[in-house]
Amino acid sequence: MTTEATSESPYYLAAGSEQKAIRIACERGLAVMLTGPTGCGKTRLVRSIAAELDRPLVTVSCHDDLTASDLLGRYLVVGGDVRWVDGPLTTAVREGSVCYLDEVAEARRDTLAVLHSLLDDRRELFLDRTGESVPAAPGFALLASYNPESRSLLKELKPSFRQRFVTLSVTYLPPEQEALVVQHESGVPEDVATALVRSAVALRRSEHAGIEPPSTRLLVAAASLVAAGLPLESAVRIGLVNPLSVEGAVALALDELLRAEGVLT
Amino acid sequence: MTTEATSESPYYLAAGSEQKAIRIACERGLAVMLTGPTGCGKTRLVRSIAAELDRPLVTVSCHDDLTASDLLGRYLVVGGDVRWVDGPLTTAVREGSVCYLDEVAEARRDTLAVLHSLLDDRRELFLDRTGESVPAAPGFALLASYNPESRSLLKELKPSFRQRFVTLSVTYLPPEQEALVVQHESGVPEDVATALVRSAVALRRSEHAGIEPPSTRLLVAAASLVAAGLPLESAVRIGLVNPLSVEGAVALALDELLRAEGVLT
Amino acid sequence: MTTEATSESPYYLAAGSEQKAIRIACERGLAVMLTGPTGCGKTRLVRSIAAELDRPLVTVSCHDDLTASDLLGRYLVVGGDVRWVDGPLTTAVREGSVCYLDEVAEARRDTLAVLHSLLDDRRELFLDRTGESVPAAPGFALLASYNPESRSLLKELKPSFRQRFVTLSVTYLPPEQEALVVQHESGVPEDVATALVRSAVALRRSEHAGIEPPSTRLLVAAASLVAAGLPLESAVRIGLVNPLSVEGAVALALDELLRAEGVLT
Amino acid sequence: MTTEATSESPYYLAAGSEQKAIRIACERGLAVMLTGPTGCGKTRLVRSIAAELDRPLVTVSCHDDLTASDLLGRYLVVGGDVRWVDGPLTTAVREGSVCYLDEVAEARRDTLAVLHSLLDDRRELFLDRTGESVPAAPGFALLASYNPESRSLLKELKPSFRQRFVTLSVTYLPPEQEALVVQHESGVPEDVATALVRSAVALRRSEHAGIEPPSTRLLVAAASLVAAGLPLESAVRIGLVNPLSVEGAVALALDELLRAEGVLT
Amino acid sequence: MTTEATSESPYYLAAGSEQKAIRIACERGLAVMLTGPTGCGKTRLVRSIAAELDRPLVTVSCHDDLTASDLLGRYLVVGGDVRWVDGPLTTAVREGSVCYLDEVAEARRDTLAVLHSLLDDRRELFLDRTGESVPAAPGFALLASYNPESRSLLKELKPSFRQRFVTLSVTYLPPEQEALVVQHESGVPEDVATALVRSAVALRRSEHAGIEPPSTRLLVAAASLVAAGLPLESAVRIGLVNPLSVEGAVALALDELLRAEGVLT
Amino acid sequence: MTTEATSESPYYLAAGSEQKAIRIACERGLAVMLTGPTGCGKTRLVRSIAAELDRPLVTVSCHDDLTASDLLGRYLVVGGDVRWVDGPLTTAVREGSVCYLDEVAEARRDTLAVLHSLLDDRRELFLDRTGESVPAAPGFALLASYNPESRSLLKELKPSFRQRFVTLSVTYLPPEQEALVVQHESGVPEDVATALVRSAVALRRSEHAGIEPPSTRLLVAAASLVAAGLPLESAVRIGLVNPLSVEGAVALALDELLRAEGVLT
């Protein structure tokens, strides 16, 4: 595990062995699936991998209404004529970029179906609208992520799809490293960063039904408010308690936990 | 808390500390979520913030059928050729305006997905139809609101979305200030304004199942009718009782409450 | 209450105080909601208001599939070029007409969302397709109606929408006035009109499960048939009993009630 | 009641008083609803009325996917330009024809909503796509039909819609007249026609759960097969038993009934 | 019943009286419905009828998403202009062909609605997009089929639709004739054909829950494999057992039945 | 059974008799259905058949939103004019290629309906948009696959569809052959390949509820990671355990099974 951050990936201070495995898989032409809780740093990890592979990164946030055309491209009428415009996936395949499908379990199955020929040894993308087969350029890599906790029954990925990816589970940074990140990104002093991370760890461990684990991003947001002059208590409330709770009972449990950590009084 | 109203925001006489926190968050590039009951003044607060930041305000009322194109823009055929027309969100990002997504929990998830790259440290908007990435101009701020009381299970915002916002909960003005607003906006004398606000407070406190808390706007409407010459009783019925109740039983309970406050006889 | 009918509104002989309240609300820029049973004269009342305000009236019958474009307008391709055509709501806003949304509870929520900026103190309509903001011209008034009896759970208007309207509940004309209307519109002698109205009152009071209250329009229809030479009994059957009942049991109950009123034998 | 058939309406030998009532309603500008079982002759009655009124007849078979555009018309691109093409309802309104909406309860509510302004004293059709209001030309009449037996809960017409029509219930011809029609249309001798009608009457009276009442049209079809040389038994089976039954148990009950009438052995 | 096969219909060796009844119905302008199990030869029978009537045959396989336009035709943009292209039904009506709607119960009701004017004595097709009424050319005949066993509740044809057809139920060929067909189409010796047909008869008689009756087509397929050199046992497994069963329990029951018939060992 | 692999099909070392039966069926013009578990090599088998028949292969991955147009083709506007572009199925029919419909049970019924005329003795494809009938060129063959284990009730293929195919069930390669494939494709030594295949066999035999059978592809992926220098344990976790399990309990059961096989410690 390394704590060195390259200038291209200043944030992600972690999990060197995982990063190595992902890089190897990408280099062998294997697609990679990352699983883990919301906000544990999957997106940042992918950016770090792309920097290490020295390839551009194309990110697609998946959702219910993402169509195959949104990935592949479409015909547009320009000047009375028709021009094909590549979608982000086609661009990545053609240019040998890293393509990252964030929250892939949210996508519709028909949209995922266009990936099949990319994910076996054909390694090509078929554009049914133009009849073109686009072979993956050298350097092309496909990564995807989903959160096993939040998946619903309707959205469960099919085994035949999951078996097309090697799969790593990712989790939060170790506390000391997360505190360094919070300090670095927000400009707060070490003790504030440490107190916020300590609170986050307590919240993530909590087994209270309605409490959601806070992301590193949220800690940075709360810390930013402190750095900008808000009192710690206000910043924690606005930046941590409120975004995590929508019900009174949960807010009370949160308060109690955070008071135990000394960030609320 | 200040009771001074600037000429740009004549109405919102309140919550100075909240307004300061929101301003700081916007200046630090953090997105802000406002929660609170219907009609407590969230929209007005946003207008006040935009005035303070001295930026134009773009408001989008969210709903089930708001598409990503409605936010981002679309191609239009003009004179046989095709012209891209920015949507309200793209306009705000490009011009560094304040963008306010009212009732954001009503929007479809795919529509919300276009916000992701704006809400992390990329701070840019990706127009998939044109392939353009629009970086947020200086001054761009994103605010959103939802009403935790009215959200349905289907419409619940995902934690991964909520954690992208610092979050403040907003509620009604204190009675004396609300009365000042009602008086100022409608032109009724102080005692009428005070009686109406007193009724509103009673209704908001009521635990009767079907009684909805009246908005400040509704009090101003009822007061306007009085100012225009309608008897108080008629104005209260038309402007307060009827809009709040659709069932006979509720109307009776309302009547009773309002008689207790002396605005109905 | 006045029984004078102006030449512009020959029918609506009623509810002077209600009409005055509506006129005042319109003049103060408040939107007005009318509630009441089917066929009690809401549409006619709106026409009478428009006549009194001396503004053109634009009526939109709301339904499930009314789109925002149906209200706002759309681009049409004409001669190879594109022309924007205002929808009925935009026309009314631009020209300062009275706009009446009949059965507004039937409309889809996304369609109603376009009304929001018209219904608060912005008083402007935003055309997202053109990017134009259309301020309400002097004289613009917005009225809407729904029938609280027939609303389904799915169609219930949201409190945040209902609180944007002052609200009057409307009901049938008093019997003597309704008889005058029936007589005037159909040309039947007074006794026939009176008998028909007496029957209608009995039907409206009936608590028999399947009996629907007849509208004034239906009484006029039945009376017209009598005036055209059909026997009273046939006319009542064709014009009153049949349109009100789809089941045998209800038809029998109707017959009994109408026999008691002497219009069937 | 007349048994004379004009050359324009050779079939409908019936219900003179009903036909007169319908004609009067049409002439008074009232819309007419016909109710009754499948195949009792509603369509033929409408054709007879149109012939009597000496106006062209436009028939629209309603169904789930009939859009407002299907009734009103649409823009078509011809030669690079756009031309408006009236739909069948607009044509009828413009030309003063009789418009018949067959099985109107099958139509979607939004499609029915376009009828509202035609069905009250405005008597005009609003084409929202062109902004044109088309007043009903002299002679325009609107008739509709539905079968109260087959309506489902989802398809039930709203009272506010039903109350816009005077309503007649129609049923099968008396046996002697139906036999004359069967004889006239198929060319079979009187005894065959009489036997078939007697069977039909028995089937219509049957209270056996699955037996559907046969239409006059079906009797004519069976009779046609006899006239073309098929044995009566085969013709009855192919033309009467089979179209009426989809289950074995019902077929047996049908057989028994028909054997009792002597048309099967 | 004839065992003569004309050169145009080499397969259908059957049911001369049925074929005659269908021909008569077609000649009298009556629409014909064929009911019966999957694969009993309905399609072949229709081809035989078309050959006998000496008219071209247009077949449409009905399904959930078959639109009215798929039957009637549509406008296509060619060379900047718009050209109407007839659909298969319109073609058949215009040219006096035989039109066969296979599995008509699968079609959507709105699609079936376009048939109504063809199925009564108007005998014309109305193209709502062009406003054209196309009268049926001499020789036009309409046949349809459905399988009463497989119909679901949602797909049940309405009585008003079924009563527009004379209806024949069709079933499998008698064993000796089916064996002749299998022998003729595949080229296997008589004993193999006989054994396969005997197995089919046993399977069709079986009351085992999951066993589906095999079609004649399937017997021909299995026989073809034998004729091409596969061992009988392999051919029966690939061509008969596997296509009929998706569950192990059913496969075992099938095996047992087929072993009893001597085609599996 | 042959263990010879031609240069065109280096992978599929198997099931010679099955391959021969499929080839014969294709040559006789019979459509072939392959059933079997996910990842057992159906796709590879099809490629092997196409190589043996010396015809190009067109693969279509079926899914919920695959339209008939996606198979048949569509009109595209190019240079102001309209050009028809064949879809993959039409291309295969026209050029006499092998067409493979992967996971055909996922497709919508209306999409499958376009296959009907190809699957009986007509052997032609009807393009309803152009009115063209495309006869199958010599060499055309149609293969399809589905996984009986994963089919849902909604997606069950209709008997009338299944009976149009001769059907073979396919399963995993025998262990020694699968190990050869793993070794050949990944470059790992024999003992690693053998250990991985032994683990796979154990997992496929396991009756633990949540354990999915691993595909040969997944074994090759895990082996590739070992060949690239990852420790066996990491490679097995990333390449085998994680893609197969989404729940902790299942992961534990997997671990135990794999420890028993000696690939995890």
Short mmCIF file of C-alpha atoms in Angstrom, two decimals, chain E:
data_model
loop_
_atom_site.label_atom_id
_atom_site.label_comp_id
_atom_site.label_asym_id
_atom_site.label_seq_id
_atom_site.Cartn_x
_atom_site.Cartn_y
_atom_site.Cartn_z
CA MET E 1 -62.84 -36.19 -47.93
CA THR E 2 -60.26 -36.30 -50.67
CA THR E 3 -56.73 -37.63 -50.61
CA GLU E 4 -55.88 -35.99 -53.92
CA ALA E 5 -53.33 -33.23 -53.67
CA THR E 6 -53.17 -30.67 -56.47
CA SER E 7 -49.73 -29.54 -57.55
CA GLU E 8 -50.38 -26.14 -55.92
CA SER E 9 -51.18 -27.70 -52.56
CA PRO E 10 -49.10 -30.90 -52.33
CA TYR E 11 -49.42 -31.18 -48.59
CA TYR E 12 -52.96 -30.71 -47.54
CA LEU E 13 -54.65 -34.05 -48.08
CA ALA E 14 -57.75 -33.45 -46.19
CA ALA E 15 -61.06 -32.32 -45.08
CA GLY E 16 -62.69 -31.76 -48.43
CA SER E 17 -66.01 -30.77 -46.89
CA GLU E 18 -64.38 -28.17 -44.69
CA GLN E 19 -62.44 -26.77 -47.58
CA LYS E 20 -65.64 -26.53 -49.58
CA ALA E 21 -67.44 -24.68 -46.79
CA ILE E 22 -64.59 -22.19 -46.53
CA ARG E 23 -64.53 -21.65 -50.27
CA ILE E 24 -68.28 -21.00 -50.30
CA ALA E 25 -68.00 -18.54 -47.41
CA CYS E 26 -65.20 -16.68 -49.17
CA GLU E 27 -67.18 -16.54 -52.38
CA ARG E 28 -70.20 -15.16 -50.48
CA GLY E 29 -68.00 -12.41 -49.03
CA LEU E 30 -68.05 -13.81 -45.52
CA ALA E 31 -64.92 -13.62 -43.39
CA VAL E 32 -63.70 -16.97 -42.07
CA MET E 33 -62.12 -17.78 -38.73
CA LEU E 34 -60.14 -21.01 -38.26
CA THR E 35 -59.60 -22.31 -34.74
CA GLY E 36 -57.46 -25.20 -33.62
CA PRO E 37 -54.25 -26.32 -31.92
CA THR E 38 -50.79 -25.06 -32.87
CA GLY E 39 -49.37 -26.73 -35.93
CA CYS E 40 -52.44 -28.68 -37.02
CA GLY E 41 -52.19 -27.23 -40.50
CA LYS E 42 -54.25 -24.04 -40.47
CA THR E 43 -51.66 -22.13 -42.47
CA ARG E 44 -51.45 -24.89 -45.06
CA LEU E 45 -55.22 -25.05 -45.33
CA VAL E 46 -55.33 -21.33 -46.09
CA ARG E 47 -52.72 -21.73 -48.81
CA SER E 48 -54.77 -24.52 -50.29
CA ILE E 49 -57.89 -22.33 -50.30
CA ALA E 50 -56.03 -19.47 -51.97
CA ALA E 51 -54.77 -21.87 -54.63
CA GLU E 52 -58.30 -23.19 -55.20
CA LEU E 53 -59.70 -19.64 -55.46
CA ASP E 54 -56.77 -18.82 -57.75
CA ARG E 55 -55.96 -15.62 -55.86
CA PRO E 56 -52.62 -14.44 -54.43
CA LEU E 57 -52.21 -14.98 -50.68
CA VAL E 58 -51.03 -12.29 -48.24
CA THR E 59 -50.16 -13.62 -44.78
CA VAL E 60 -49.75 -11.43 -41.70
CA SER E 61 -48.44 -12.94 -38.45
CA CYS E 62 -50.22 -11.03 -35.70
CA HIS E 63 -48.56 -9.95 -32.48
CA ASP E 64 -48.75 -7.46 -29.65
CA ASP E 65 -47.03 -4.66 -31.46
CA LEU E 66 -48.57 -4.93 -34.88
CA THR E 67 -49.93 -1.46 -35.51
CA ALA E 68 -52.77 -0.37 -37.73
CA SER E 69 -50.13 1.24 -39.94
CA ASP E 70 -48.41 -2.11 -40.34
CA LEU E 71 -51.65 -3.37 -41.90
CA LEU E 72 -52.80 -0.28 -43.77
CA GLY E 73 -49.61 1.39 -44.94
CA ARG E 74 -47.70 4.55 -44.21
CA TYR E 75 -46.16 7.65 -45.70
CA LEU E 76 -42.49 7.37 -46.54
CA VAL E 77 -40.20 10.28 -47.40
CA VAL E 78 -38.54 9.61 -50.73
CA GLY E 79 -36.48 12.23 -52.58
CA GLY E 80 -37.66 14.99 -50.26
CA ASP E 81 -41.27 14.18 -51.05
CA VAL E 82 -43.78 11.93 -49.42
CA ARG E 83 -45.12 8.74 -50.92
CA TRP E 84 -47.87 6.55 -49.54
CA VAL E 85 -46.96 2.84 -49.39
CA ASP E 86 -49.82 0.37 -49.01
CA GLY E 87 -49.54 -2.16 -46.20
CA PRO E 88 -50.29 -5.84 -46.79
CA LEU E 89 -53.99 -5.60 -45.93
CA THR E 90 -54.55 -2.61 -48.21
CA THR E 91 -52.71 -4.41 -50.99
CA ALA E 92 -54.93 -7.46 -50.58
CA VAL E 93 -58.12 -5.36 -50.54
CA ARG E 94 -57.09 -3.38 -53.60
CA GLU E 95 -55.96 -6.39 -55.62
CA GLY E 96 -58.64 -8.82 -54.53
CA SER E 97 -56.18 -11.18 -52.85
CA VAL E 98 -56.79 -13.58 -49.99
CA CYS E 99 -55.58 -12.02 -46.72
CA TYR E 100 -54.74 -14.35 -43.84
CA LEU E 101 -54.30 -12.98 -40.31
CA ASP E 102 -52.41 -15.70 -38.47
CA GLU E 103 -52.91 -15.81 -34.67
CA VAL E 104 -55.30 -12.87 -34.82
CA ALA E 105 -56.00 -13.07 -31.07
CA GLU E 106 -52.45 -11.84 -30.47
CA ALA E 107 -53.13 -8.52 -32.17
CA ARG E 108 -53.99 -5.36 -30.32
CA ARG E 109 -57.61 -4.31 -30.34
CA ASP E 110 -56.92 -1.02 -32.04
CA THR E 111 -55.30 -2.89 -34.88
CA LEU E 112 -58.32 -5.14 -35.20
CA ALA E 113 -60.60 -2.10 -35.23
CA VAL E 114 -59.44 -1.16 -38.72
CA LEU E 115 -61.04 -4.37 -39.96
CA HIS E 116 -64.58 -3.44 -38.93
CA SER E 117 -65.65 -1.69 -42.10
CA LEU E 118 -64.27 -4.63 -44.11
CA LEU E 119 -66.25 -7.13 -42.07
CA ASP E 120 -69.75 -5.74 -42.49
CA ASP E 121 -71.65 -5.07 -45.69
CA ARG E 122 -69.62 -1.94 -46.38
CA ARG E 123 -66.70 -4.19 -47.46
CA GLU E 124 -64.30 -1.29 -47.69
CA LEU E 125 -61.13 -0.29 -45.90
CA PHE E 126 -60.75 3.25 -44.60
CA LEU E 127 -57.23 4.69 -44.68
CA ASP E 128 -57.47 7.43 -42.06
CA ARG E 129 -54.07 8.88 -42.95
CA THR E 130 -55.00 9.54 -46.57
CA GLY E 131 -58.75 9.85 -46.17
CA GLU E 132 -59.20 7.20 -48.85
CA SER E 133 -61.88 4.48 -48.76
CA VAL E 134 -60.68 1.38 -50.59
CA PRO E 135 -63.52 -0.92 -51.70
CA ALA E 136 -62.71 -4.62 -51.66
CA ALA E 137 -61.86 -5.77 -55.20
CA PRO E 138 -63.64 -8.88 -56.49
CA GLY E 139 -61.95 -11.98 -55.12
CA PHE E 140 -60.88 -10.36 -51.84
CA ALA E 141 -61.28 -12.79 -48.95
CA LEU E 142 -60.35 -12.46 -45.32
CA LEU E 143 -59.33 -15.44 -43.20
CA ALA E 144 -58.02 -15.41 -39.68
CA SER E 145 -56.97 -17.99 -37.12
CA TYR E 146 -56.44 -18.37 -33.43
CA ASN E 147 -55.74 -21.13 -30.97
CA PRO E 148 -58.47 -21.29 -28.29
CA GLU E 149 -56.15 -23.32 -26.04
CA SER E 150 -53.42 -20.71 -25.81
CA ARG E 151 -55.48 -17.55 -25.55
CA SER E 152 -55.05 -15.65 -22.32
CA LEU E 153 -57.75 -13.66 -20.61
CA LEU E 154 -56.21 -10.40 -21.76
CA LYS E 155 -56.15 -11.53 -25.33
CA GLU E 156 -59.65 -12.94 -25.58
CA LEU E 157 -61.33 -11.75 -28.73
CA LYS E 158 -64.42 -9.67 -28.10
CA PRO E 159 -67.78 -11.27 -29.02
CA SER E 160 -68.47 -8.30 -31.29
CA PHE E 161 -65.34 -9.24 -33.21
CA ARG E 162 -65.88 -12.99 -33.26
CA GLN E 163 -69.43 -12.57 -34.52
CA ARG E 164 -68.06 -11.00 -37.69
CA PHE E 165 -66.63 -14.36 -38.84
CA VAL E 166 -68.05 -17.71 -39.74
CA THR E 167 -65.92 -20.14 -37.82
CA LEU E 168 -64.48 -23.60 -38.47
CA SER E 169 -62.44 -25.61 -36.02
CA VAL E 170 -59.54 -27.46 -37.60
CA THR E 171 -57.56 -30.34 -36.15
CA TYR E 172 -54.71 -32.68 -37.09
CA LEU E 173 -54.83 -34.89 -40.17
CA PRO E 174 -55.93 -38.52 -39.68
CA PRO E 175 -52.82 -40.66 -38.91
CA GLU E 176 -52.55 -42.41 -42.28
CA GLN E 177 -52.71 -39.13 -44.13
CA GLU E 178 -50.28 -37.41 -41.79
CA ALA E 179 -47.83 -40.32 -42.33
CA LEU E 180 -48.14 -39.87 -46.11
CA VAL E 181 -47.32 -36.18 -45.69
CA VAL E 182 -44.31 -36.89 -43.45
CA GLN E 183 -43.06 -39.49 -45.92
CA HIS E 184 -43.57 -37.22 -48.91
CA GLU E 185 -41.96 -34.10 -47.39
CA SER E 186 -38.95 -35.73 -45.74
CA GLY E 187 -38.17 -38.72 -47.93
CA VAL E 188 -38.13 -41.28 -45.09
CA PRO E 189 -39.48 -44.81 -45.64
CA GLU E 190 -43.07 -45.57 -44.69
CA ASP E 191 -42.27 -47.37 -41.43
CA VAL E 192 -40.34 -44.40 -40.03
CA ALA E 193 -43.13 -42.01 -40.96
CA THR E 194 -45.71 -44.29 -39.41
CA ALA E 195 -43.72 -44.64 -36.19
CA LEU E 196 -43.31 -40.89 -35.88
CA VAL E 197 -46.99 -40.20 -36.49
CA ARG E 198 -47.96 -42.93 -34.01
CA SER E 199 -45.77 -41.19 -31.44
CA ALA E 200 -47.33 -37.84 -32.25
CA VAL E 201 -50.82 -39.25 -31.78
CA ALA E 202 -49.81 -40.66 -28.41
CA LEU E 203 -48.33 -37.34 -27.35
CA ARG E 204 -51.43 -35.43 -28.46
CA ARG E 205 -53.63 -37.81 -26.47
CA SER E 206 -51.45 -37.66 -23.38
CA GLU E 207 -52.96 -35.90 -20.43
CA HIS E 208 -49.59 -35.25 -18.79
CA ALA E 209 -49.64 -31.60 -17.74
CA GLY E 210 -46.57 -30.25 -19.47
CA ILE E 211 -46.66 -32.15 -22.75
CA GLU E 212 -47.48 -30.04 -25.77
CA PRO E 213 -48.98 -31.63 -28.86
CA PRO E 214 -46.39 -31.82 -31.64
CA SER E 215 -47.14 -30.22 -35.00
CA THR E 216 -46.95 -32.01 -38.31
CA ARG E 217 -44.10 -29.66 -39.17
CA LEU E 218 -42.10 -31.02 -36.26
CA LEU E 219 -42.63 -34.60 -37.43
CA VAL E 220 -41.36 -33.62 -40.85
CA ALA E 221 -38.30 -31.99 -39.24
CA ALA E 222 -37.47 -35.11 -37.23
CA ALA E 223 -38.00 -37.28 -40.30
CA SER E 224 -35.73 -35.02 -42.36
CA LEU E 225 -32.91 -35.62 -39.92
CA VAL E 226 -33.38 -39.38 -40.28
CA ALA E 227 -33.43 -39.05 -44.05
CA ALA E 228 -30.14 -37.13 -43.83
CA GLY E 229 -28.48 -39.99 -42.01
CA LEU E 230 -28.99 -39.32 -38.29
CA PRO E 231 -29.98 -42.36 -36.22
CA LEU E 232 -33.72 -42.45 -35.45
CA GLU E 233 -33.12 -42.06 -31.71
CA SER E 234 -30.99 -38.90 -32.16
CA ALA E 235 -33.42 -37.47 -34.65
CA VAL E 236 -36.38 -38.06 -32.34
CA ARG E 237 -34.55 -36.49 -29.43
CA ILE E 238 -33.39 -33.41 -31.34
CA GLY E 239 -36.45 -33.05 -33.52
CA LEU E 240 -39.26 -34.10 -31.20
CA VAL E 241 -38.42 -34.51 -27.51
CA ASN E 242 -36.30 -31.39 -27.03
CA PRO E 243 -38.55 -28.89 -28.83
CA LEU E 244 -41.55 -30.14 -26.81
CA SER E 245 -40.09 -30.04 -23.32
CA VAL E 246 -38.35 -27.44 -21.23
CA GLU E 247 -38.47 -29.29 -17.93
CA GLY E 248 -36.84 -32.52 -16.84
CA ALA E 249 -40.05 -34.09 -15.52
CA VAL E 250 -41.80 -33.52 -18.81
CA ALA E 251 -38.83 -34.88 -20.73
CA LEU E 252 -39.00 -38.09 -18.72
CA ALA E 253 -42.70 -38.51 -19.39
CA LEU E 254 -42.05 -37.85 -23.08
CA ASP E 255 -39.31 -40.46 -23.12
CA GLU E 256 -41.58 -43.02 -21.58
CA LEU E 257 -44.35 -42.36 -24.07
CA LEU E 258 -41.96 -42.52 -26.99
CA ARG E 259 -40.35 -45.70 -25.72
CA ALA E 260 -43.80 -47.25 -25.59
CA GLU E 261 -44.14 -46.33 -29.26
CA GLY E 262 -40.78 -47.90 -30.04
CA VAL E 263 -39.06 -44.80 -31.40
CA LEU E 264 -36.80 -44.43 -28.38
CA THR E 265 -35.03 -47.36 -26.73
#
